[in-house]
XYZ file of C-alpha atoms in Angstrom:
711
model
C 0.000 0.000 0.000
C 1.343 3.442 -0.936
C 1.803 5.818 1.997
C 0.328 9.220 1.190
C 2.435 12.085 2.540
C 1.855 15.798 2.094
C 4.663 18.091 3.202
C 5.833 21.655 2.642
C 9.331 22.978 3.318
C 9.843 26.734 3.149
C 13.171 28.557 3.458
C 12.096 32.172 3.915
C 15.656 33.464 3.938
C 16.353 31.960 0.530
C 12.717 32.421 -0.550
C 12.573 28.826 -1.682
C 9.407 26.746 -1.334
C 9.074 23.005 -1.773
C 5.792 21.120 -1.959
C 5.545 17.348 -1.605
C 2.615 15.100 -2.526
C 3.504 11.441 -2.136
C 6.559 11.018 -4.424
C 5.942 14.185 -6.442
C 7.967 17.244 -5.413
C 7.369 20.701 -6.830
C 9.843 23.506 -6.035
C 9.648 27.271 -6.563
C 11.882 30.174 -5.610
C 11.521 33.950 -5.621
C 14.508 35.393 -7.473
C 14.905 39.032 -8.507
C 11.202 39.651 -8.066
C 10.129 36.614 -10.122
C 8.519 33.439 -8.813
C 10.353 30.729 -10.730
C 9.883 27.016 -11.298
C 12.947 25.300 -9.854
C 12.065 21.718 -10.616
C 9.451 18.987 -10.641
C 10.440 15.483 -9.541
C 8.396 12.286 -9.644
C 10.587 10.047 -7.476
C 10.529 11.779 -4.087
C 14.173 12.859 -4.187
C 14.781 16.534 -3.451
C 16.930 18.331 -5.998
C 20.064 20.223 -5.023
C 19.592 23.959 -4.800
C 22.394 24.421 -7.344
C 20.286 22.364 -9.806
C 17.359 24.796 -9.645
C 16.120 26.233 -12.884
C 16.510 30.013 -12.805
C 14.650 31.347 -15.824
C 11.124 29.834 -15.922
C 8.277 31.843 -14.375
C 5.600 29.798 -12.611
C 2.739 32.156 -13.579
C 2.009 35.229 -15.649
C -0.206 38.184 -14.883
C -0.923 41.076 -17.247
C -2.704 44.108 -15.797
C -3.736 47.040 -17.993
C -1.420 45.729 -20.683
C 1.660 45.443 -18.428
C 3.164 42.045 -17.713
C 3.667 41.465 -13.982
C 5.544 38.199 -13.894
C 8.280 40.270 -12.186
C 8.468 42.983 -9.512
C 7.206 40.807 -6.628
C 8.263 41.125 -3.012
C 7.710 38.511 -0.315
C 5.106 39.540 2.236
C 4.280 36.286 4.004
C 4.173 32.508 3.797
C 1.889 30.370 5.972
C 0.938 26.700 5.990
C -2.077 24.871 7.324
C -3.520 21.357 7.221
C -7.204 20.758 6.574
C -9.529 18.114 7.993
C -8.858 15.630 5.169
C -5.066 15.783 5.443
C -4.247 18.186 2.629
C -1.465 20.668 3.409
C -1.782 24.185 2.003
C 0.988 26.722 1.584
C -0.080 30.315 0.929
C 2.570 32.652 -0.454
C 1.685 36.345 -0.288
C 3.475 38.639 -2.726
C 3.238 42.392 -3.220
C 4.037 43.992 -6.541
C 6.350 46.995 -6.729
C 5.027 48.129 -10.115
C 1.270 47.994 -9.635
C -0.757 48.227 -6.405
C -1.491 44.494 -6.341
C -1.350 41.838 -3.658
C -1.175 38.251 -4.879
C -1.954 35.238 -2.687
C -0.812 31.962 -4.236
C -2.006 28.804 -2.478
C -0.388 25.520 -3.452
C -2.080 22.519 -1.864
C -0.439 19.124 -1.456
C -3.348 16.719 -1.881
C -1.771 13.271 -1.953
C -1.543 10.760 -4.805
C 1.164 12.937 -6.411
C -1.343 15.772 -7.003
C -1.370 19.466 -6.222
C -4.006 22.177 -6.401
C -3.052 25.721 -7.341
C -5.286 28.731 -6.659
C -4.638 32.478 -6.638
C -6.293 35.614 -5.305
C -5.544 38.984 -6.913
C -6.293 42.041 -4.764
C -6.311 45.669 -5.903
C -4.537 47.659 -3.165
C -5.363 51.033 -4.691
C -7.643 53.353 -2.726
C -9.220 54.945 -5.758
C -8.056 53.359 -9.016
C -9.717 50.467 -10.821
C -7.377 48.055 -12.566
C -8.087 45.872 -15.571
C -7.005 42.238 -15.766
C -5.730 41.816 -19.314
C -4.843 38.135 -18.974
C -3.421 35.656 -16.528
C -1.790 32.242 -16.600
C -2.290 30.498 -13.248
C 0.201 27.737 -14.045
C 3.355 27.786 -16.129
C 5.932 25.119 -15.624
C 9.015 23.472 -17.013
C 9.415 19.733 -16.539
C 11.665 16.860 -17.570
C 14.967 18.631 -18.067
C 16.744 15.957 -20.126
C 20.507 16.149 -20.770
C 21.971 12.635 -20.411
C 23.044 11.062 -23.734
C 20.578 13.353 -25.431
C 22.187 13.278 -28.873
C 22.198 9.481 -28.951
C 18.730 9.068 -27.471
C 17.097 11.620 -29.754
C 19.006 10.245 -32.774
C 17.619 12.951 -35.026
C 15.011 15.702 -35.169
C 12.305 13.227 -36.169
C 12.175 11.874 -32.620
C 9.805 13.683 -30.287
C 10.835 13.345 -26.655
C 7.381 14.365 -25.415
C 3.744 13.774 -26.372
C 0.501 15.302 -25.150
C -2.744 13.379 -24.744
C -5.953 15.400 -24.943
C -9.494 15.366 -26.320
C -8.819 16.309 -29.917
C -12.374 17.281 -30.959
C -13.969 20.567 -29.922
C -17.460 20.044 -31.286
C -20.758 18.806 -29.904
C -21.257 15.011 -29.948
C -17.527 14.203 -30.254
C -16.587 14.518 -26.604
C -13.950 12.252 -25.096
C -12.027 11.543 -28.311
C -8.679 11.017 -26.584
C -5.502 10.802 -28.643
C -1.781 11.435 -28.379
C 0.105 14.091 -30.345
C 3.862 14.440 -30.462
C 5.362 17.785 -29.438
C 8.051 18.501 -32.039
C 11.364 19.999 -30.962
C 11.429 23.803 -30.929
C 7.855 23.991 -32.203
C 4.927 25.179 -30.107
C 1.701 23.168 -29.864
C -1.503 24.549 -28.370
C -5.196 23.691 -28.036
C -8.120 25.864 -27.023
C -11.890 26.221 -26.826
C -13.833 29.013 -28.518
C -17.566 28.616 -27.786
C -17.736 30.438 -24.462
C -17.788 27.127 -22.591
C -15.059 24.727 -21.482
C -16.372 22.034 -23.879
C -17.116 20.159 -25.926
C -13.538 19.356 -25.179
C -12.117 20.007 -21.706
C -9.112 21.862 -20.228
C -7.497 18.521 -19.424
C -4.264 16.997 -20.714
C -1.699 14.294 -20.043
C 1.966 14.775 -20.903
C 4.153 11.764 -21.581
C 7.943 11.593 -21.488
C 8.855 9.338 -24.423
C 12.546 9.112 -23.490
C 12.807 8.794 -19.727
C 9.216 7.806 -18.950
C 6.628 9.359 -16.688
C 3.320 11.206 -16.931
C 2.110 14.681 -15.973
C -1.678 15.118 -15.637
C -3.356 18.518 -15.478
C -6.874 19.982 -15.345
C -8.119 23.535 -14.949
C -11.407 24.392 -13.267
C -12.706 26.981 -15.701
C -16.078 26.866 -17.445
C -15.370 29.245 -20.296
C -12.760 29.550 -23.049
C -9.283 28.226 -22.288
C -5.928 27.527 -23.876
C -3.167 25.044 -23.139
C 0.233 25.336 -24.798
C 3.444 23.287 -24.921
C 6.971 23.905 -26.200
C 9.843 21.405 -26.286
C 12.867 23.684 -25.914
C 15.842 21.904 -27.467
C 19.099 23.743 -26.699
C 22.023 22.670 -28.869
C 24.765 25.164 -29.683
C 27.329 22.519 -30.545
C 28.685 22.321 -27.010
C 27.876 19.944 -24.194
C 25.591 19.477 -22.442
C 22.674 19.627 -24.812
C 19.276 19.716 -23.143
C 15.575 19.627 -23.861
C 12.905 20.956 -21.483
C 9.146 20.754 -21.820
C 7.447 24.077 -21.126
C 3.718 24.128 -20.480
C 1.019 26.593 -19.578
C -2.740 26.522 -19.118
C -4.924 29.616 -18.911
C -8.384 31.118 -19.294
C -8.930 33.054 -22.531
C -11.138 36.104 -22.846
C -10.980 39.494 -24.582
C -9.409 42.186 -22.415
C -10.136 43.410 -19.907
C -11.198 40.017 -18.615
C -12.084 41.520 -15.255
C -12.159 45.042 -13.845
C -11.006 44.950 -10.222
C -12.325 47.760 -8.048
C -10.232 49.424 -5.339
C -9.905 47.027 -2.421
C -11.560 44.185 -4.364
C -10.066 40.679 -4.508
C -10.849 38.081 -7.178
C -10.039 34.396 -7.482
C -8.373 32.927 -10.555
C -9.155 29.501 -12.061
C -7.984 26.558 -9.965
C -5.467 24.207 -11.555
C -4.982 20.573 -10.515
C -1.751 18.864 -11.574
C 0.219 15.781 -10.689
C 3.174 13.710 -11.775
C 3.983 10.008 -11.579
C 6.530 7.626 -13.001
C 4.569 4.419 -13.410
C 2.033 3.779 -16.171
C -0.927 5.550 -17.754
C -3.475 3.584 -15.716
C -1.823 4.657 -12.468
C -1.631 8.280 -13.599
C -5.380 8.301 -14.322
C -6.195 6.424 -11.120
C -4.223 8.972 -9.098
C -6.231 11.761 -10.716
C -9.486 9.989 -9.818
C -8.334 9.509 -6.220
C -7.466 13.186 -5.949
C -10.754 14.328 -7.458
C -12.835 12.014 -5.277
C -11.032 13.020 -2.095
C -10.536 16.760 -2.545
C -12.650 18.125 -5.387
C -15.913 16.417 -6.298
C -19.214 16.752 -4.439
C -21.386 13.888 -3.317
C -24.738 13.675 -1.575
C -25.459 11.242 1.238
C -23.938 7.823 0.605
C -22.808 8.935 -2.835
C -24.788 6.242 -4.651
C -26.017 7.592 -7.967
C -29.752 7.120 -8.644
C -30.842 5.422 -11.863
C -32.623 8.146 -13.824
C -35.576 7.749 -16.154
C -35.747 10.808 -18.368
C -39.242 11.692 -19.574
C -38.007 12.928 -22.977
C -38.220 10.202 -25.585
C -41.697 9.371 -26.838
C -42.850 12.624 -25.261
C -40.477 15.201 -26.651
C -41.495 18.630 -27.999
C -40.217 19.528 -31.430
C -39.950 15.929 -32.629
C -43.603 15.365 -33.587
C -44.095 13.298 -30.458
C -47.048 13.555 -28.042
C -46.806 16.798 -26.105
C -46.244 16.938 -22.382
C -49.300 16.266 -20.249
C -50.121 15.062 -16.779
C -51.418 11.775 -18.127
C -48.352 11.265 -20.284
C -45.928 12.026 -17.463
C -47.695 9.548 -15.222
C -47.245 6.917 -17.957
C -43.533 7.731 -17.897
C -43.508 7.178 -14.124
C -45.109 3.762 -14.682
C -42.357 2.837 -17.135
C -39.649 4.104 -14.785
C -40.939 1.937 -11.942
C -41.337 -1.126 -14.162
C -37.701 -1.131 -15.331
C -36.211 -0.428 -11.916
C -35.341 3.273 -12.287
C -35.196 5.374 -9.127
C -35.761 8.966 -10.251
C -38.146 10.504 -12.780
C -36.629 13.501 -14.550
C -39.025 15.927 -16.219
C -37.097 17.387 -19.138
C -37.469 20.435 -21.405
C -40.954 21.536 -22.402
C -42.796 21.581 -19.061
C -42.920 25.421 -18.930
C -43.926 28.414 -21.020
C -47.539 29.595 -21.341
C -47.401 30.601 -24.980
C -50.923 29.565 -25.975
C -49.656 27.404 -28.834
C -50.206 23.754 -29.581
C -47.392 22.222 -27.603
C -44.450 24.041 -26.085
C -41.672 25.677 -28.066
C -39.121 24.677 -25.445
C -36.099 26.564 -26.777
C -37.926 29.867 -27.238
C -39.850 29.902 -23.956
C -37.043 29.327 -21.465
C -36.970 31.931 -18.730
C -40.677 31.626 -17.925
C -40.424 28.868 -15.353
C -44.115 28.187 -14.871
C -46.061 25.120 -16.055
C -47.144 25.012 -19.695
C -50.766 25.038 -20.860
C -50.698 21.246 -21.109
C -50.193 21.007 -17.338
C -53.219 22.865 -15.879
C -52.691 21.236 -12.482
C -48.988 22.075 -12.489
C -46.450 19.281 -11.858
C -47.701 18.471 -8.366
C -49.947 15.520 -9.361
C -47.151 14.054 -11.481
C -44.554 14.275 -8.741
C -46.993 12.956 -6.136
C -47.796 10.004 -8.394
C -44.089 9.297 -9.015
C -43.318 9.412 -5.308
C -46.190 7.030 -4.591
C -44.322 4.522 -6.760
C -41.121 4.978 -4.804
C -39.478 7.302 -7.338
C -37.567 10.476 -6.603
C -38.179 13.458 -8.875
C -36.050 15.898 -10.825
C -36.572 18.908 -13.062
C -34.760 20.301 -16.106
C -34.145 24.068 -16.123
C -32.011 26.157 -18.475
C -31.714 28.932 -15.920
C -29.115 31.045 -17.748
C -31.267 31.669 -20.830
C -34.514 33.340 -21.857
C -36.142 32.431 -25.169
C -37.409 34.981 -27.669
C -41.069 34.119 -26.897
C -40.685 34.427 -23.141
C -42.173 37.197 -21.053
C -38.761 37.607 -19.445
C -37.206 38.530 -22.794
C -40.011 40.970 -23.499
C -39.804 42.672 -20.112
C -36.012 42.736 -19.711
C -34.209 43.128 -23.059
C -31.320 44.721 -21.145
C -30.702 41.474 -19.244
C -29.036 39.750 -22.216
C -25.398 39.644 -23.249
C -24.579 42.581 -25.523
C -21.665 43.040 -27.885
C -21.120 45.565 -30.700
C -24.500 47.217 -29.970
C -26.426 43.986 -30.496
C -27.582 41.295 -28.100
C -27.017 37.577 -27.995
C -30.161 35.556 -28.448
C -31.234 33.662 -25.332
C -28.072 34.213 -23.220
C -28.696 36.098 -19.982
C -25.877 38.277 -18.660
C -25.087 36.983 -15.188
C -22.350 39.597 -14.920
C -25.200 41.991 -14.108
C -26.030 41.695 -10.374
C -29.796 41.923 -10.890
C -29.743 39.098 -13.465
C -27.577 36.909 -11.245
C -29.948 37.494 -8.319
C -32.993 36.650 -10.451
C -31.488 33.422 -11.791
C -30.532 32.238 -8.313
C -33.937 33.134 -6.884
C -35.692 31.154 -9.643
C -33.511 28.106 -9.025
C -34.229 28.223 -5.289
C -37.942 28.849 -5.878
C -38.308 25.792 -8.125
C -36.349 23.508 -5.787
C -38.475 24.537 -2.849
C -41.784 24.619 -4.740
C -41.485 21.042 -5.992
C -39.278 19.692 -3.167
C -36.929 18.366 -5.835
C -34.549 15.480 -5.355
C -32.503 16.474 -8.419
C -32.066 19.761 -10.235
C -30.762 19.533 -13.820
C -29.041 22.654 -15.152
C -28.749 22.870 -18.929
C -27.053 25.483 -21.112
C -27.690 25.231 -24.858
C -25.984 28.399 -26.067
C -22.568 29.441 -27.284
C -21.529 32.928 -26.264
C -18.196 32.602 -28.096
C -15.976 35.470 -26.867
C -18.728 36.921 -24.676
C -20.212 40.373 -24.359
C -19.127 43.653 -22.778
C -20.482 45.866 -20.013
C -19.566 49.493 -19.425
C -18.195 50.291 -15.974
C -16.825 53.727 -15.073
C -16.045 54.484 -18.688
C -14.374 51.132 -19.409
C -15.767 48.035 -21.102
C -15.402 44.746 -19.254
C -15.793 41.355 -20.918
C -18.555 39.226 -19.399
C -16.973 35.759 -19.324
C -15.059 36.054 -16.057
C -18.016 37.375 -14.075
C -20.354 34.889 -15.768
C -18.233 32.015 -14.489
C -17.939 33.605 -11.052
C -21.717 33.990 -10.908
C -22.668 30.428 -11.829
C -20.038 29.022 -9.429
C -21.270 31.210 -6.563
C -24.921 30.383 -7.247
C -24.401 26.630 -7.080
C -22.062 26.804 -4.115
C -24.875 28.510 -2.220
C -27.517 26.146 -3.622
C -25.402 23.146 -2.591
C -25.045 24.474 0.958
C -28.721 25.402 1.224
C -29.924 22.007 -0.035
C -27.275 19.512 1.156
C -29.341 16.481 0.133
C -30.123 17.747 -3.371
C -28.652 15.968 -6.386
C -27.343 18.493 -8.930
C -26.884 17.497 -12.567
C -24.642 19.538 -14.848
C -26.001 19.297 -18.400
C -24.591 21.976 -20.689
C -25.715 21.154 -24.206
C -24.380 17.687 -23.568
C -20.667 18.019 -22.809
C -20.345 21.797 -22.921
C -18.976 22.236 -19.398
C -17.087 19.155 -18.238
C -14.221 21.013 -16.556
C -13.649 20.295 -12.868
C -14.691 23.828 -11.904
C -18.269 23.156 -12.986
C -18.327 19.440 -12.230
C -17.108 19.996 -8.654
C -20.261 21.936 -7.824
C -22.567 19.171 -9.093
C -23.074 15.499 -8.310
C -23.295 14.152 -11.859
C -22.527 15.463 -15.344
C -24.139 14.910 -18.730
C -20.866 14.553 -20.654
C -22.449 14.344 -24.115
C -25.780 14.372 -25.925
C -24.570 11.586 -28.227
C -25.726 8.109 -27.223
C -25.544 6.165 -30.491
C -23.173 3.274 -31.011
C -20.263 3.078 -31.440
C -19.285 6.659 -30.564
C -21.031 6.473 -27.196
C -18.444 3.876 -26.147
C -15.577 6.199 -27.075
C -17.221 9.044 -25.152
C -17.407 6.883 -22.016
C -13.878 5.599 -22.542
C -12.334 9.044 -22.953
C -14.360 11.000 -20.427
C -13.633 8.381 -17.747
C -10.019 9.499 -17.968
C -10.777 13.104 -17.013
C -13.542 12.226 -14.522
C -14.321 9.197 -12.357
C -16.999 7.111 -14.119
C -19.649 7.504 -11.397
C -19.862 11.234 -12.263
C -20.350 10.532 -15.987
C -23.929 10.302 -17.195
C -24.526 7.939 -20.129
C -27.965 7.267 -21.550
C -29.855 5.051 -23.956
C -33.355 5.054 -25.399
C -35.301 5.639 -28.575
C -32.855 8.112 -30.126
C -29.882 5.799 -29.698
C -31.497 2.429 -30.275
C -31.057 2.031 -34.004
C -27.472 0.745 -33.940
C -26.058 -1.998 -31.758
C -27.940 -4.567 -29.755
C -29.801 -3.743 -26.572
C -27.361 -5.527 -24.269
C -24.499 -3.457 -25.641
C -26.335 -0.163 -25.209
C -27.092 -1.076 -21.602
C -23.510 -2.207 -20.957
C -22.357 1.314 -21.806
C -24.681 3.120 -19.440
C -24.222 0.868 -16.398
C -20.457 1.387 -16.600
C -21.303 5.068 -16.020
C -24.181 6.840 -14.241
C -27.169 5.367 -16.114
C -30.114 7.284 -17.558
C -32.869 5.758 -19.696
C -35.435 7.445 -21.931
C -37.987 6.368 -24.489
C -37.832 2.666 -23.695
C -41.475 2.266 -24.757
C -44.401 4.654 -25.455
C -46.344 3.037 -22.605
C -46.328 -0.092 -20.491
C -49.231 -1.463 -22.538
C -47.151 -1.185 -25.715
C -43.953 -2.489 -24.154
C -42.177 -5.453 -25.599
C -41.795 -7.861 -22.626
C -38.270 -8.715 -23.730
C -37.060 -5.122 -23.633
C -38.481 -4.678 -20.139
C -36.790 -7.863 -18.947
C -33.376 -7.089 -20.453
C -33.429 -3.484 -19.280
C -34.427 -4.404 -15.750
C -31.785 -7.127 -15.612
C -28.963 -4.682 -16.295
C -30.375 -1.979 -14.036
C -30.398 -4.520 -11.223
C -26.805 -5.482 -12.065
C -25.872 -1.829 -11.778
C -27.688 -1.291 -8.483
C -26.758 -4.557 -6.774
C -23.251 -5.130 -8.120
C -21.497 -2.260 -9.934
C -22.838 0.544 -7.746
C -21.667 -1.226 -4.586
C -18.068 -0.288 -5.468
C -18.452 2.238 -8.302
C -17.730 5.253 -6.091
C -14.253 3.973 -5.203
C -13.501 1.790 -8.238
C -10.023 1.658 -9.706
C -10.345 2.197 -13.460
C -8.213 0.503 -16.118
C -8.338 1.744 -19.704
C -7.267 -1.214 -21.852
C -7.883 0.819 -25.017
C -7.134 4.471 -24.167
C -7.153 5.553 -27.820
C -10.134 4.516 -29.960
C -9.552 5.617 -33.566
C -11.958 6.282 -36.427
C -14.727 8.767 -37.115
C -17.122 7.041 -34.701
C -14.954 4.409 -33.063
C -13.101 1.487 -34.636
C -11.582 -1.705 -33.288
C -12.139 -3.015 -29.792
C -12.793 -1.120 -26.568
C -12.336 -2.492 -23.061
C -12.837 -0.957 -19.629
C -12.158 -2.618 -16.273
C -13.292 -1.411 -12.831
C -11.968 -3.071 -9.668
C -13.138 -2.529 -6.099
C -10.780 -0.970 -3.591
C -10.279 -4.292 -1.807
C -10.023 -6.179 -5.154
C -12.828 -8.526 -4.142
C -15.114 -7.372 -6.993
C -14.533 -6.310 -10.556
C -16.497 -5.592 -13.698
C -15.255 -5.282 -17.254
C -16.986 -4.481 -20.518
C -15.533 -5.457 -23.888
C -17.056 -3.842 -26.979
C -16.609 -4.820 -30.593
C -16.934 -1.568 -32.519
C -16.507 -1.146 -36.286
C -13.825 -2.215 -38.769
C -12.557 -5.112 -36.660
C -10.371 -7.678 -38.409
C -10.275 -10.387 -35.715
C -13.321 -11.901 -34.011
C -11.534 -12.480 -30.702
C -10.256 -10.032 -28.098
C -8.210 -11.301 -25.152
C -8.940 -9.383 -21.999
C -6.105 -9.646 -19.499
C -7.285 -8.219 -16.201
C -4.937 -5.705 -14.593
C -6.345 -5.000 -11.158
C -7.155 -8.390 -9.639
C -5.618 -10.100 -6.652
C -3.448 -12.688 -8.368
C -3.536 -14.925 -5.282
C -7.324 -15.099 -5.136
C -9.920 -17.144 -6.980
C -12.894 -15.474 -8.619
C -16.406 -16.467 -9.538
C -16.897 -15.179 -13.091
C -20.245 -14.380 -14.689
C -20.537 -13.275 -18.320
C -23.518 -11.450 -19.802
C -25.517 -11.686 -21.995
C -24.631 -15.365 -22.387
C -25.144 -16.021 -18.664
C -22.229 -18.423 -18.285
C -20.617 -18.820 -14.845
C -17.323 -20.432 -13.856
C -14.330 -20.159 -11.507
C -10.861 -18.895 -12.419
C -7.766 -17.908 -10.496
C -6.717 -14.246 -10.438
C -3.306 -15.127 -11.798
C -4.789 -16.877 -14.832
C -7.235 -14.033 -15.462
C -4.305 -11.620 -15.414
C -1.702 -13.645 -17.309
C -3.797 -15.584 -19.826
C -6.961 -13.513 -19.720
C -10.377 -14.299 -21.128
C -11.007 -14.753 -24.822
C -14.014 -12.661 -25.807
C -15.447 -13.817 -29.115
C -17.831 -11.470 -30.906
C -18.391 -12.079 -34.608
C -20.471 -9.021 -35.457
C -20.048 -5.295 -34.931
C -21.638 -3.289 -32.107
C -21.887 -6.150 -29.667
C -20.257 -6.640 -26.275
C -19.809 -8.784 -23.211
C -20.010 -7.774 -19.573
C -17.792 -9.729 -17.188
C -18.442 -9.658 -13.440
C -16.007 -11.120 -10.931
C -16.439 -11.828 -7.244
C -13.660 -13.208 -5.055
C -14.518 -16.567 -3.506
C -13.748 -17.517 0.087
């Protein structure tokens, strides 16, 4: 068992600060008014002071167009330990150029991970300052010199690679792939839609020469950029060297934030860690860190199986419109298949007097639609009588063009270049922020909700601008601040409330947003085979119990039913549109669906919250997903495990050999395979060394393997 140790050593005389998280050590020093990266080790051995790097800044801050990575004076350094064992070091710096105080907190969180947060305070008595840009984390890692010429061989060899989600667009979330970082050539990735997705500010760096991984995420729910540069120094003399420089930052037009006299603002939080083992361990360490120190859970943390009303009752798709009778039929279906929560989705609101509800154009008017004359109370009462919890979909940050809110408050929308964004409310305005929060609280209390689903189906791109004391401030920074603050307060006010983050599918899957919710809708795409790749990739950035995967009428036209259900029970399962009504239900679909829901509730969910995840196929190529995919989850005590093996498209061989990675090799396991239902006993060593041969002779099929240690 690995001993987790968090330690901080500070030499105030030399202004040198060293942070330790398990075997990862991160060192900084304040030299000539600059806070510099000295080194980053992954083996627990402290570097000599004479080996410190002396030219790499650990952050950048630009205020009113002036770069302030220099001019800093040490004011204070304090440490404290929190109730979960994390050790925090807060370095306070004062700038000699601008009236700014900077508090930098570096937290040692265990598992080789650190958390970095900053507070910028305007010390002026009467002058507002404008934040042009800021980079909360810059670093330089893997300073390679030994036998470099021989090991590189030539310029075609890339010493470093970056793994990231390479697609930025809706429905292609989680498409993980590696890209080499060429020598002396910069590589960067960014988002542009005004959200953190449909990619995510998450990356993994790999040292291709000396080994090791560096994993990083930024909690920021708007545009971002991450950049890398492999600096190869070779002037014909020895020693040659190559460093990997990295930075991750929020991106917004300037000024990103106007800071009033005496005001202090927080910058995006960055989580980063280093290890020198394998990719599985690097991802598992991230999951351990997120579960322990970042992500929110309610009660026992068990995720409820959701039945989403949208499916055969979905406005805009020529389906029956929402009604009390129809919603009660959905509750009947939910109970029959073993779901635990009925979610009422878009279309329940908006008194527009039309046939049906124009759900996208009536957001903002959060009152029951004409088709629900008795409100939602009878529906929720009926669902609860069947043992179901209830949830409600709300797109609280928007107001549709046909809403009364849009008519009464045209000034509440984002504005840019003398025109307004359609639908997007400007939460940078205090009165709009207050209204949105009050509506969220009102709906939770009115219906006594068990789950609140927040959606956001708009792209604000580079945001809008608001005039303040003769200057124009971009809206993105305050928009993010507002939504974070709202849901921090909502979470405290309703500690037993499940909160679902659903931003146009996977529009906001960064840890800043996810940490304030209990589950996240990582994509709106549920069709095979791409849904498998979405689960596979997103379960790198986030633990799988926080990842919502769904199946139903819209996804049912490719792949067999067992396979679709295998995907969702490896995540947080949601079902929709299983049948128009119980009377019309195919008995087989009810039986198969209920079987897998019971497997989730009675087997997978018993260890899902702490499962160790193994990605046997981290990269799944192709437009939608080609080859084989395999995921393995193992309980903390290694007494239980589940694995799913999927045959996707363009597969040449009919057999995949799954060699388990997380089992106790000394133990024996009872093995059950679905859908074939076979059961047998095998030793952990054989399952790990020889594996199981999974034979699937047609595309879009799968097998689910469940293991339980025998006495």
